[in-house]
PDB file of C-alpha atoms in Angstrom:
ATOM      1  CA  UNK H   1     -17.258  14.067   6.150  1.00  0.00           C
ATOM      2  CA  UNK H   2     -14.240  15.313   8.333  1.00  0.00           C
ATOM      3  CA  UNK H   3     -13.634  19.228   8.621  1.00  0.00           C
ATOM      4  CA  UNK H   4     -10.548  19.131   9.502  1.00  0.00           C
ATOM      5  CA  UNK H   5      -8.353  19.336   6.785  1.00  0.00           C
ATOM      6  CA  UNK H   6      -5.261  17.857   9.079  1.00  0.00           C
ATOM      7  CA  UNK H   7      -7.397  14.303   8.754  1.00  0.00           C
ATOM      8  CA  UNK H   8      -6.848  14.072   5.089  1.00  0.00           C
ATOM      9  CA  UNK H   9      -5.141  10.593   4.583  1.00  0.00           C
ATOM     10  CA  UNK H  10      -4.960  11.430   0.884  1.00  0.00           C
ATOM     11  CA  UNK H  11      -1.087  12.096   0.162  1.00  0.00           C
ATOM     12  CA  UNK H  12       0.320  15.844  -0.613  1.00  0.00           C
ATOM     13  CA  UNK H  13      -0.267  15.333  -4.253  1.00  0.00           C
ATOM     14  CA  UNK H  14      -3.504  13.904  -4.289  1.00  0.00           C
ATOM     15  CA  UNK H  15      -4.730  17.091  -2.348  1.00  0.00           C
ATOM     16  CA  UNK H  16      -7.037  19.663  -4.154  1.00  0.00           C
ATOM     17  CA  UNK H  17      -4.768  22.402  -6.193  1.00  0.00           C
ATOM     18  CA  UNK H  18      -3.636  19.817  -8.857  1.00  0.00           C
ATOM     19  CA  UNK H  19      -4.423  19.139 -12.378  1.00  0.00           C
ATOM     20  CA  UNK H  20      -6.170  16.067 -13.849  1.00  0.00           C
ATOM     21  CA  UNK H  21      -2.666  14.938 -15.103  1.00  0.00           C
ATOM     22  CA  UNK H  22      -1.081  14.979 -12.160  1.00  0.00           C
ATOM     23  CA  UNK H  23      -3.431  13.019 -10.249  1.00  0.00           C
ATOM     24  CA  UNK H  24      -3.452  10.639 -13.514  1.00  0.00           C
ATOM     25  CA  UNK H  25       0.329  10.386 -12.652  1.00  0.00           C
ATOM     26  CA  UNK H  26       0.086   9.751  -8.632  1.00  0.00           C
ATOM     27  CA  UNK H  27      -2.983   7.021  -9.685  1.00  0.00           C
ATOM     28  CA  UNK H  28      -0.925   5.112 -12.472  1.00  0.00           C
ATOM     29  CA  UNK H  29       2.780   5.269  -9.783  1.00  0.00           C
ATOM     30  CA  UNK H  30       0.515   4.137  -6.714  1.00  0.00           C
ATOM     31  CA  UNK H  31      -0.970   1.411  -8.914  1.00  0.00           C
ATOM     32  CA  UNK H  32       2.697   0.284 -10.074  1.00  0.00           C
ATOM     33  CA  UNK H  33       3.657   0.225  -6.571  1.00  0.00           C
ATOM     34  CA  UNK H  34       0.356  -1.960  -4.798  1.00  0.00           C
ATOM     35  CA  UNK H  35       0.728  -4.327  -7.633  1.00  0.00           C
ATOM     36  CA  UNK H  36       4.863  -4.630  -7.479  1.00  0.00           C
ATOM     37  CA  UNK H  37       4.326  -5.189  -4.009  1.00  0.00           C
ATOM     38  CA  UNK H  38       1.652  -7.744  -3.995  1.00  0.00           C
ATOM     39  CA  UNK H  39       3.827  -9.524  -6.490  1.00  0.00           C
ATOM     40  CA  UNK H  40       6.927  -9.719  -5.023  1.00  0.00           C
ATOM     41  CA  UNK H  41       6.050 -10.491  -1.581  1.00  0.00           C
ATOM     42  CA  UNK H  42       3.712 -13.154  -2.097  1.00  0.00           C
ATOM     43  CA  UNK H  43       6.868 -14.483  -4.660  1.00  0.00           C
ATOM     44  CA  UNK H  44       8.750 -14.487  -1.612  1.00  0.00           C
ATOM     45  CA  UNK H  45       6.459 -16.199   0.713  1.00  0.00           C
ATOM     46  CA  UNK H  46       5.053 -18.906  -1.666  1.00  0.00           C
ATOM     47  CA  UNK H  47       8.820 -19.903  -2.468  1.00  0.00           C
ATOM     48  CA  UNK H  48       9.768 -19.734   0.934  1.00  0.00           C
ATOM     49  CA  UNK H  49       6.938 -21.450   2.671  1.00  0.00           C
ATOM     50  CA  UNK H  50       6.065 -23.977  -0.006  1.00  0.00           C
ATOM     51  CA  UNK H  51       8.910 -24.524  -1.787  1.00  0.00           C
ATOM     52  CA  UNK H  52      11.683 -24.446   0.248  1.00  0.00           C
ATOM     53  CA  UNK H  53      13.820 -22.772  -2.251  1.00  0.00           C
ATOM     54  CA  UNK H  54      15.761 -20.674  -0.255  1.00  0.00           C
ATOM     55  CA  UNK H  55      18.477 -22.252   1.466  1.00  0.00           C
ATOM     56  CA  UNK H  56      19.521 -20.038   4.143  1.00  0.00           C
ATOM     57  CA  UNK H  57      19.176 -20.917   8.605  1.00  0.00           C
ATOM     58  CA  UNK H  58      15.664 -21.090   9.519  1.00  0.00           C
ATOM     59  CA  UNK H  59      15.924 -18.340  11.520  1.00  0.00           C
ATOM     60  CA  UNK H  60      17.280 -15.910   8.711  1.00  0.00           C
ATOM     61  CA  UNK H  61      14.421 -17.403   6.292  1.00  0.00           C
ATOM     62  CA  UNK H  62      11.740 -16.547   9.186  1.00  0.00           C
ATOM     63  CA  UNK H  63      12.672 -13.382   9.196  1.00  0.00           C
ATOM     64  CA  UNK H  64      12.663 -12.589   5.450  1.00  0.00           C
ATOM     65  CA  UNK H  65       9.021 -14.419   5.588  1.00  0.00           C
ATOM     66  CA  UNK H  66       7.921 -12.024   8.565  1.00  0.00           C
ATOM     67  CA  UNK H  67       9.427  -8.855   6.649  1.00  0.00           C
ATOM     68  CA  UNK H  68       7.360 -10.365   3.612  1.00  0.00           C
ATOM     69  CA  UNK H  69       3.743 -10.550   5.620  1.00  0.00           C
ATOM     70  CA  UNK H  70       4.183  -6.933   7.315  1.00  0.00           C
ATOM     71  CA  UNK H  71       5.141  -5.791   3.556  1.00  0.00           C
ATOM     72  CA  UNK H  72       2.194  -7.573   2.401  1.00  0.00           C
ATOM     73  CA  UNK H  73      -0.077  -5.910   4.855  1.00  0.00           C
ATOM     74  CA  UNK H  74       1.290  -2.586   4.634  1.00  0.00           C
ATOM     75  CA  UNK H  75       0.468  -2.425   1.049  1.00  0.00           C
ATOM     76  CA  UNK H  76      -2.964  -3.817   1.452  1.00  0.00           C
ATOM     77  CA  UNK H  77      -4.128  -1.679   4.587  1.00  0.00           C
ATOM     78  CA  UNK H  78      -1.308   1.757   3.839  1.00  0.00           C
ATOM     79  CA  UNK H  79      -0.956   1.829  -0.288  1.00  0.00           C
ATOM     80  CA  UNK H  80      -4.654   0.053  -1.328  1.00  0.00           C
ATOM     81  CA  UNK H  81      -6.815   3.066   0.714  1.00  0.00           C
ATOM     82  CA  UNK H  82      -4.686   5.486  -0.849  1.00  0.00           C
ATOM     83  CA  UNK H  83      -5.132   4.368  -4.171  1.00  0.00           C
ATOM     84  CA  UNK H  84      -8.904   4.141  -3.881  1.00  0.00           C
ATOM     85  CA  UNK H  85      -8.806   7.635  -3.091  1.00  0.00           C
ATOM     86  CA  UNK H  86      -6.781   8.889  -6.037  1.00  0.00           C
ATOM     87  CA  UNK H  87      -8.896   6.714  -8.401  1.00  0.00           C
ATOM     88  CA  UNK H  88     -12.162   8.282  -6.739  1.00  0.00           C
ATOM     89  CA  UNK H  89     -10.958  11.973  -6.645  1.00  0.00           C
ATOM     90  CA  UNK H  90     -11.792  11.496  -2.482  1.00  0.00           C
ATOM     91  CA  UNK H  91     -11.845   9.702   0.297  1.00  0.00           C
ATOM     92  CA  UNK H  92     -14.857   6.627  -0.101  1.00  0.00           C
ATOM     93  CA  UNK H  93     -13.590   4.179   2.650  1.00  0.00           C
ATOM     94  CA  UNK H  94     -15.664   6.207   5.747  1.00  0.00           C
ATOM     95  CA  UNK H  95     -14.657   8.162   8.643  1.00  0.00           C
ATOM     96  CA  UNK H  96     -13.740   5.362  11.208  1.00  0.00           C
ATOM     97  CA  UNK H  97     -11.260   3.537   8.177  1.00  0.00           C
ATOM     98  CA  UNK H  98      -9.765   7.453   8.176  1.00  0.00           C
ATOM     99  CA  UNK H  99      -8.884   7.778  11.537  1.00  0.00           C
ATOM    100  CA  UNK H 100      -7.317   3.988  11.636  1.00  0.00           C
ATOM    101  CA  UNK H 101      -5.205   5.209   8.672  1.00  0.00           C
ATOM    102  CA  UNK H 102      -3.993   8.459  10.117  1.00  0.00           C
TER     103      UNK H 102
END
């Protein structure tokens, strides 16, 4: 694993000095957070792309559907890793995914 402590992509709180409870705590709010975000974006892009249902200029709509995808993929690439690693106690996605994330 990595030496360097300054390569940790775990957040502050799901650092070392904490207590079971708090890492319960950062685990169950990054959970609410991936899964609100998952939700809601892909709300927004299947009723924007295959229903139609909002009625605003294409160009206005394109750009809500663009803020949606980089949303989307933030949580999946940013917010997924991160919870992995509070579930696990440490980080289990490799060295090369922790350099990418950092």
């Amino acid at each position: 694993m990595l030496a360097n402590s300054s390569l940790n992509p775990l957040p502050n709180q799901a650092r070392g000095s904490q207590s079971e409870i708090e890492r319960q705590f950062w685990t169950t709010y990054h959970i609410f957070i991936l899964i609100s975000a998952l939700l809601g974006q892909s709300s927004i892009l299947v009723a924007s792309l295959k229903y139609k249902a909002v009625k605003l200029r294409p160009v206005i709509v394109t750009i809500i559907e663009q803020m949606a995808v980089c949303h989307f993929l933030l949580a999946i690439t940013w917010v997924l890793p991160g919870t992995v690693s509070l579930v696990a106690g440490r980080w289990v996605l490799g060295e090369v995914y922790c350099f990418v994330k950092v």
